[in-house]
PDB file of C-alpha atoms in Angstrom:
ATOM      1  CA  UNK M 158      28.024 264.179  26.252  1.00  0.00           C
ATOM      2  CA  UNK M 159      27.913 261.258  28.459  1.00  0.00           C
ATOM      3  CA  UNK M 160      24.056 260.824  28.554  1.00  0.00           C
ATOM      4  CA  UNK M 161      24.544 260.869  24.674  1.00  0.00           C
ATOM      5  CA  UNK M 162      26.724 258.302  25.010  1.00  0.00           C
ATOM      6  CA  UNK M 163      24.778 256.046  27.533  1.00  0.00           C
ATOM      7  CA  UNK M 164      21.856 256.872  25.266  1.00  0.00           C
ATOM      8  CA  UNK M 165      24.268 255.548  22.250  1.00  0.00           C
ATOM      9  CA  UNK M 166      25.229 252.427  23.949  1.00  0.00           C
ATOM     10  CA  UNK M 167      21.640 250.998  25.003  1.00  0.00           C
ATOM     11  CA  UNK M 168      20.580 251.391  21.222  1.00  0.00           C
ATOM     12  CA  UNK M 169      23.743 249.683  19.830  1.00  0.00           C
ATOM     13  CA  UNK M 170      23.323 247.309  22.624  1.00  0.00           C
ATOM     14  CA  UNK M 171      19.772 246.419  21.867  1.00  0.00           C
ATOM     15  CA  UNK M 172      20.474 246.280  18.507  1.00  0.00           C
ATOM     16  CA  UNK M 173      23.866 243.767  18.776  1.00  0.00           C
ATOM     17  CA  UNK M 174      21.643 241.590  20.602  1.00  0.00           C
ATOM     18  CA  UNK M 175      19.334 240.891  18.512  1.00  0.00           C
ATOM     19  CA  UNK M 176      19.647 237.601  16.654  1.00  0.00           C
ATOM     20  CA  UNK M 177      19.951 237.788  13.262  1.00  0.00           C
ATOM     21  CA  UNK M 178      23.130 236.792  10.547  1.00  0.00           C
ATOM     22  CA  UNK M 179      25.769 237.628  12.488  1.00  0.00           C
ATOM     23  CA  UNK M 180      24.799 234.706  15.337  1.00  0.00           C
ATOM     24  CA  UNK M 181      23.960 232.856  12.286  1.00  0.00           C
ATOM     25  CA  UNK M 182      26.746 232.618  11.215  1.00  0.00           C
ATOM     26  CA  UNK M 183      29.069 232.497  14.394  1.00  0.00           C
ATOM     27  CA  UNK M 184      26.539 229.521  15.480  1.00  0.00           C
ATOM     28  CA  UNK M 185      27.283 227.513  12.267  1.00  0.00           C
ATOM     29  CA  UNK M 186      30.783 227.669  12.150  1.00  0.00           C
ATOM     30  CA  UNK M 187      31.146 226.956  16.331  1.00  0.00           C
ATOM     31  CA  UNK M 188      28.992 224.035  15.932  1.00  0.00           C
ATOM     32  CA  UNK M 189      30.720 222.725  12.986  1.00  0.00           C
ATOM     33  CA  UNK M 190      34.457 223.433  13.845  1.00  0.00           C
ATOM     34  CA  UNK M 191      34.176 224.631  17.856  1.00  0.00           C
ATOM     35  CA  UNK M 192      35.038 227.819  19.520  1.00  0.00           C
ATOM     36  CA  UNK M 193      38.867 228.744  18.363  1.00  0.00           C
ATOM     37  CA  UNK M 194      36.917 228.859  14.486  1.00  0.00           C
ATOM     38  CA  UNK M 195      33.502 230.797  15.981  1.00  0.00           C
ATOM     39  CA  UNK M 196      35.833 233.115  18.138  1.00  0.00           C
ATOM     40  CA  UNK M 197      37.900 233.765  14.483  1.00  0.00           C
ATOM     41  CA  UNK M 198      34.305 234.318  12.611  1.00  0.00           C
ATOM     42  CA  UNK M 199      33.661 236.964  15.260  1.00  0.00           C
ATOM     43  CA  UNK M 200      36.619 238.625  14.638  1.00  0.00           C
ATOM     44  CA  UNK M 201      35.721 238.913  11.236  1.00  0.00           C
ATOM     45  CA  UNK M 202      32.568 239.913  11.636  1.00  0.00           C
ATOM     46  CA  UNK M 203      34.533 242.879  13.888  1.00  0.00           C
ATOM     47  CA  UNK M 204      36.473 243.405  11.043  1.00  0.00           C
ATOM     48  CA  UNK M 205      33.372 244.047   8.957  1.00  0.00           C
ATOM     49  CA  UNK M 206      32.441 246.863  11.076  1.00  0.00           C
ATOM     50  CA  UNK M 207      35.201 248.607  11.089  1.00  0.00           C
ATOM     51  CA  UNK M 208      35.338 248.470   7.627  1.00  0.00           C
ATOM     52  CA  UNK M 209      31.617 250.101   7.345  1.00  0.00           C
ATOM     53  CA  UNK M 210      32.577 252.522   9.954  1.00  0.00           C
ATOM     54  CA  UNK M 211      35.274 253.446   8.358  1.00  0.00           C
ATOM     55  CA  UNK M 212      32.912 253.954   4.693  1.00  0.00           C
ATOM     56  CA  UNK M 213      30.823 256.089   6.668  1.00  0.00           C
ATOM     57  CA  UNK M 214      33.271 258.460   8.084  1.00  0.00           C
ATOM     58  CA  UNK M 215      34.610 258.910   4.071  1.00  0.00           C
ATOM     59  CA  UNK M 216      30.906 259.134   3.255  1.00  0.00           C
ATOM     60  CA  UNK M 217      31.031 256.110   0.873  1.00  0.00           C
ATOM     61  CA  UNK M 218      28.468 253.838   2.650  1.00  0.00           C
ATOM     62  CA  UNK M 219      25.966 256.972   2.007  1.00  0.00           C
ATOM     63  CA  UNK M 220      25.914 255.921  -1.436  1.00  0.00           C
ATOM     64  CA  UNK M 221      25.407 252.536  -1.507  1.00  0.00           C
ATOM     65  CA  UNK M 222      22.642 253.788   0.887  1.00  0.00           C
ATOM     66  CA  UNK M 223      21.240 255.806  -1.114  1.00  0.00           C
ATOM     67  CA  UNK M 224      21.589 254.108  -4.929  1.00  0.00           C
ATOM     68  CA  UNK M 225      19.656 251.294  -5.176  1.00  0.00           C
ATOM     69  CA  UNK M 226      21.464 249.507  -8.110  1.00  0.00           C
ATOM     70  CA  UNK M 227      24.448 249.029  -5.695  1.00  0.00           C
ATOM     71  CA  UNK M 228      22.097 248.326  -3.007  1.00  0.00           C
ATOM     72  CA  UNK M 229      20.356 245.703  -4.768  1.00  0.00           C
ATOM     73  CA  UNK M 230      23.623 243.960  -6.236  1.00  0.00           C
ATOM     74  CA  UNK M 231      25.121 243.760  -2.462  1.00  0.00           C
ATOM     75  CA  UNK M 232      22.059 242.977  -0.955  1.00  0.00           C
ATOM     76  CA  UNK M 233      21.902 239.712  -3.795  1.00  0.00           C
ATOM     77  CA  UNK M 234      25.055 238.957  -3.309  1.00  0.00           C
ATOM     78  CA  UNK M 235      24.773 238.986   0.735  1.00  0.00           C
ATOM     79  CA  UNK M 236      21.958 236.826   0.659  1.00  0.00           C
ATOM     80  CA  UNK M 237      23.546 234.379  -1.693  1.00  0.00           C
ATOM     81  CA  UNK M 238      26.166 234.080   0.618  1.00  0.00           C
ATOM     82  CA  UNK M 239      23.934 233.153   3.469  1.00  0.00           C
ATOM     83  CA  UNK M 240      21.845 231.046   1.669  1.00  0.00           C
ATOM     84  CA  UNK M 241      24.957 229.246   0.282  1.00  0.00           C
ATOM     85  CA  UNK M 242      26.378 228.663   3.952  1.00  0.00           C
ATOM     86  CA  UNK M 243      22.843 227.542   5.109  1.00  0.00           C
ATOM     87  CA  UNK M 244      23.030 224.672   2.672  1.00  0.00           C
ATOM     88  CA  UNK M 245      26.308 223.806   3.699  1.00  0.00           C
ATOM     89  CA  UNK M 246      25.103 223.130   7.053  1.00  0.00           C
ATOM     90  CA  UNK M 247      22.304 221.012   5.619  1.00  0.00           C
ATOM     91  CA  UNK M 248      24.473 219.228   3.758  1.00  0.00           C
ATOM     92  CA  UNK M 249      26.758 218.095   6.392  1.00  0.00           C
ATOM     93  CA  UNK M 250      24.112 216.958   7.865  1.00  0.00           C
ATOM     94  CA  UNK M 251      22.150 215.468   5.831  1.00  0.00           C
ATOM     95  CA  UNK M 252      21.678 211.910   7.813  1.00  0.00           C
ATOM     96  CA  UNK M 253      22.184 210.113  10.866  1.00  0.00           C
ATOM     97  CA  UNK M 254      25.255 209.528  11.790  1.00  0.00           C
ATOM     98  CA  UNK M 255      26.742 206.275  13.109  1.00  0.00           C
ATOM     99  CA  UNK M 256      26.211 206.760  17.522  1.00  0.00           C
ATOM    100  CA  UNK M 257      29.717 206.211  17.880  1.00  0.00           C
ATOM    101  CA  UNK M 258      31.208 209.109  15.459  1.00  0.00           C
ATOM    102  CA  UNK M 259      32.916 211.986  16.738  1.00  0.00           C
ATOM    103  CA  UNK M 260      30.548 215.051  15.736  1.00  0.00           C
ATOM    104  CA  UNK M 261      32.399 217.328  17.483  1.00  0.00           C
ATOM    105  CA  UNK M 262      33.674 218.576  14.587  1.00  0.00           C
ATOM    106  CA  UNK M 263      32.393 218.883  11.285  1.00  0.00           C
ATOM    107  CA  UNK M 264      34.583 219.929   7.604  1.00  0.00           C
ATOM    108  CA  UNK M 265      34.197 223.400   6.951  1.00  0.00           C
ATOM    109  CA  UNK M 266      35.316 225.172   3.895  1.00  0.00           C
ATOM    110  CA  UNK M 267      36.821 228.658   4.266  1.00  0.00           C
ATOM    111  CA  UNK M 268      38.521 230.711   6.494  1.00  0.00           C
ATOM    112  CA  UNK M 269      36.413 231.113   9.654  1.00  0.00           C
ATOM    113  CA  UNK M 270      37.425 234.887   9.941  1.00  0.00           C
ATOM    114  CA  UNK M 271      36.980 235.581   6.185  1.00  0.00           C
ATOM    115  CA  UNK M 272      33.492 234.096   6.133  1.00  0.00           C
ATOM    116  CA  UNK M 273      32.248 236.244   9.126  1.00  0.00           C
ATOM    117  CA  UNK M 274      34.006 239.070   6.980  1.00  0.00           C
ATOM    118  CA  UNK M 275      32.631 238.408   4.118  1.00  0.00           C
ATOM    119  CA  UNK M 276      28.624 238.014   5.505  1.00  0.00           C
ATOM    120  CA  UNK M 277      29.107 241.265   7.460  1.00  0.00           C
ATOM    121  CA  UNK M 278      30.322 243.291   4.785  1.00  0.00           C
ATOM    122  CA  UNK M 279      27.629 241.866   2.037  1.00  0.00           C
ATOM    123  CA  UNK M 280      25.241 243.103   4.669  1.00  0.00           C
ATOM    124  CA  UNK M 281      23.685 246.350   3.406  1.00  0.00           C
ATOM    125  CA  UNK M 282      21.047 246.714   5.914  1.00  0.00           C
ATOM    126  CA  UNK M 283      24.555 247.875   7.705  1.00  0.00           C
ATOM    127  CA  UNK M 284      25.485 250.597   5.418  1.00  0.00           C
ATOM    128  CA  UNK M 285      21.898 251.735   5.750  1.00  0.00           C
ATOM    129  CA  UNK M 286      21.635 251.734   9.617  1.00  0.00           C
ATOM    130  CA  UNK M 287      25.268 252.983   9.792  1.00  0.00           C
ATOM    131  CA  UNK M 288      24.150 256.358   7.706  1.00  0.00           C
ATOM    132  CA  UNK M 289      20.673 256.201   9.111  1.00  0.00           C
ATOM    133  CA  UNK M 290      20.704 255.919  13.053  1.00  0.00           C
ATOM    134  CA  UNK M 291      24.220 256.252  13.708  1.00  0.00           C
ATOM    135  CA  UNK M 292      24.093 259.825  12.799  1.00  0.00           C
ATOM    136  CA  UNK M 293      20.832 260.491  15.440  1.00  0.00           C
ATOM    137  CA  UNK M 294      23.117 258.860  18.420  1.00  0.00           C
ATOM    138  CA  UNK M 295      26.119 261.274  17.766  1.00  0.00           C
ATOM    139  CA  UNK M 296      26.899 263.262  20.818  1.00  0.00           C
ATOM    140  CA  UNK M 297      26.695 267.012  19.403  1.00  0.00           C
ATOM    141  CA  UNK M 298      29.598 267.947  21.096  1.00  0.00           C
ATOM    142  CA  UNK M 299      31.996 266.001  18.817  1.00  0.00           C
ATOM    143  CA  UNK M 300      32.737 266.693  15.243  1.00  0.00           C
ATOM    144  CA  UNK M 301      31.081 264.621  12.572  1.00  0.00           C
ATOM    145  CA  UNK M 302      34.051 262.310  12.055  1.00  0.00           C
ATOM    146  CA  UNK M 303      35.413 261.960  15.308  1.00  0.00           C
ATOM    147  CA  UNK M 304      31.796 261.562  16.631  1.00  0.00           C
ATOM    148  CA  UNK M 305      30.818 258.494  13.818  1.00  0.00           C
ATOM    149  CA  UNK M 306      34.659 257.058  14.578  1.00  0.00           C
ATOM    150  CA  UNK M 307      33.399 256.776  18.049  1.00  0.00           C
ATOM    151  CA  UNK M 308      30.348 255.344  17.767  1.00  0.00           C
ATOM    152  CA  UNK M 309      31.365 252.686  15.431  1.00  0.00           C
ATOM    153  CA  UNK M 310      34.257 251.118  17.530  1.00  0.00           C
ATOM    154  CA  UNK M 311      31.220 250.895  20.490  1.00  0.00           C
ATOM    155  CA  UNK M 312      29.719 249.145  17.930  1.00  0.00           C
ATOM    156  CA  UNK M 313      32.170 246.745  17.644  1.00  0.00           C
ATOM    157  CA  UNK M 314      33.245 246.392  21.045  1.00  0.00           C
ATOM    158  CA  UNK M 315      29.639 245.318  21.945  1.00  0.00           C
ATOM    159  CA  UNK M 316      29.876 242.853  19.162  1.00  0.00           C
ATOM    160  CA  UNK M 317      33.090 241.432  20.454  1.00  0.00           C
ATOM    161  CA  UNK M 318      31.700 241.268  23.752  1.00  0.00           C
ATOM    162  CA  UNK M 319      28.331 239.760  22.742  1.00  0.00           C
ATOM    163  CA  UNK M 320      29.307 237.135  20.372  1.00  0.00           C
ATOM    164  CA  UNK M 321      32.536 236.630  22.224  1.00  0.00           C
ATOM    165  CA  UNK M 322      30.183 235.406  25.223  1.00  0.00           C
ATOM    166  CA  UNK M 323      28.118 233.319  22.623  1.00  0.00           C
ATOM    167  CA  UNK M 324      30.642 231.537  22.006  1.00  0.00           C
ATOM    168  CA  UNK M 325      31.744 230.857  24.749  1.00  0.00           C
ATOM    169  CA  UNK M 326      28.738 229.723  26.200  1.00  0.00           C
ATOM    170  CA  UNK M 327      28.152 227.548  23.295  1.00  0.00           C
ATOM    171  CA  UNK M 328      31.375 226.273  23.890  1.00  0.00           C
ATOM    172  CA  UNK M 329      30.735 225.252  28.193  1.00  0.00           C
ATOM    173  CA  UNK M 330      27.388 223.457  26.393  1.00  0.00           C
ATOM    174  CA  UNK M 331      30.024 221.295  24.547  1.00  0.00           C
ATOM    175  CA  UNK M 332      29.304 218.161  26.188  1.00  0.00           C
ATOM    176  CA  UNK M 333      25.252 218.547  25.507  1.00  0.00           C
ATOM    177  CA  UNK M 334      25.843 219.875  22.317  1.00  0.00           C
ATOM    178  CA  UNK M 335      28.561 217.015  20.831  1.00  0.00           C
ATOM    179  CA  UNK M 336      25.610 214.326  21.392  1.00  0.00           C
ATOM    180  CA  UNK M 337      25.311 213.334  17.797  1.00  0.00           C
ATOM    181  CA  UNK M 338      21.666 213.760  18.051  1.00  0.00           C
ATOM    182  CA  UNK M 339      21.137 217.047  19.092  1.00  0.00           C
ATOM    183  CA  UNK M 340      24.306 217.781  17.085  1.00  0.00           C
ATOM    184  CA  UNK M 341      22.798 217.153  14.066  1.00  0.00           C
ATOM    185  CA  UNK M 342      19.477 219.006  15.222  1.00  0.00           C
ATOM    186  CA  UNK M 343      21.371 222.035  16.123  1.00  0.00           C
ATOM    187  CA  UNK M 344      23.233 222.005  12.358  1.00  0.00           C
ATOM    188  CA  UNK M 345      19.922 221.518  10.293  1.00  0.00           C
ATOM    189  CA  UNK M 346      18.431 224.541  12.787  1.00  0.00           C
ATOM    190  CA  UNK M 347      21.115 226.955  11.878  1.00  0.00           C
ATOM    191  CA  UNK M 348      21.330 225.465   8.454  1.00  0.00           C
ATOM    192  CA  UNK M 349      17.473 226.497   7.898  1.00  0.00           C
ATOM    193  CA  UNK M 350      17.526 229.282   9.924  1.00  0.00           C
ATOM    194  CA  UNK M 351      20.815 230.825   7.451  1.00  0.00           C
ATOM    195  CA  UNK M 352      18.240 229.869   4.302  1.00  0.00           C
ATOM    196  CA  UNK M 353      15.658 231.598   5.612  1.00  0.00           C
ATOM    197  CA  UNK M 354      17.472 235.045   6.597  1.00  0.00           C
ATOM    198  CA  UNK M 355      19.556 234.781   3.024  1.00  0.00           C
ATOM    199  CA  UNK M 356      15.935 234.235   1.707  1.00  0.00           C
ATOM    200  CA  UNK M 357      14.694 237.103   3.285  1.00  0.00           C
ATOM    201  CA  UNK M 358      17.482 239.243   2.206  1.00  0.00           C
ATOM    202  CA  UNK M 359      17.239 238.833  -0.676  1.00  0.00           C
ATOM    203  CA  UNK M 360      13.247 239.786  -0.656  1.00  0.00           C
ATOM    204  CA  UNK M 361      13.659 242.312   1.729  1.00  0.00           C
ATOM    205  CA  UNK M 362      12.371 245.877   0.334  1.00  0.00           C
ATOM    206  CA  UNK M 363      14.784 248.397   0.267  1.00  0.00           C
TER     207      UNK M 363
END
């Protein structure tokens, strides 16, 4: 059981890592508001995945897995969302700024914790990889349930953990970061870089 486990972790490790909405999102909202609102959009994004672990233990996430209607509707409204918050970026910063402003902080609309809710759970690709792989790294020796339970609180401890440090190491850069130039640069990046991935949601196949 505990090489199935180690095995378990390194996959959901590897795969936490790996940039994609999630850090997207948690970049956006640090930049914009600092690290108390990224460390609440991480928790939310947490949030989301117990929420998809818990679908998969009741067997509900199969479905939208597996019915492409509902697949298609969440994976539209997902990358909506995305694109919506990448323009939002883009919008704030939209032009120079005067050298002496304080660009620490930026207006943001929203709860920080319900918008890294809300772009976790409008992320199918989840509800696919949850009923997908999850079931492959399920030590044998545990029943279905108890086994998928498992796996998906690893899941989002190594999300804590991971974008937990993020932000945190976005947050020691604060001094670099708060120079209204590469302030700015930083805001139209993620801002582009949230179009793009809502973009490709949204053309993604399957």
């Amino acid at each position: 059981m505990l090489t199935h486990l180690i095995a378990a972790v390194g996959v959901l490790g590897l795969l936490t890592i790996t940039p994609g909405p999630d850090m997207a999102v948690v970049t956006r909202r640090t930049l914009a508001a600092g690290p108390r609102d990224g460390l609440r959009t991480v928790g939310g994004i947490a949030t989301g995945l117990l929420i998809w672990g818990a679908l998969t233990v009741a067997g509900l996430s199969a479905v939208l897995a597996s019915s492409p209607a509902a697949y298609l509707a969440v994976k539209l409204l997902g990358a909506g969302y995305l694109v919506f918050l990448g323009a939002q970026a883009l919008w704030h910063n939209r032009r120079a700024a005067p050298a002496s402003a304080d660009t620490a902080a930026q207006p943001t609309t929203g709860s920080p914790w319900r918008t890294g809710l809300v772009s976790n759970v409008l992320n199918p690709k989840i509800a696919v990889f949850y009923t997908g792989l999850l079931p492959t790294l399920a030590p044998p020796q545990l029943p279905a349930a108890g086994a998928m339970t498992l796996l998906a609180l690893l899941h989002t401890m190594l999300t804590l953990t991971w974008l937990g440090s993020y932000v945190l190491l976005l947050s020691k850069a604060g001094r670099f970061l708060a120079k209204p130039v590469i302030h700015r640069a930083l805001g139209r990046t993620t801002g582009v870089v949230l179009v793009g991935l809502g973009l490709a949601v949204a053309t993604a196949a399957g």
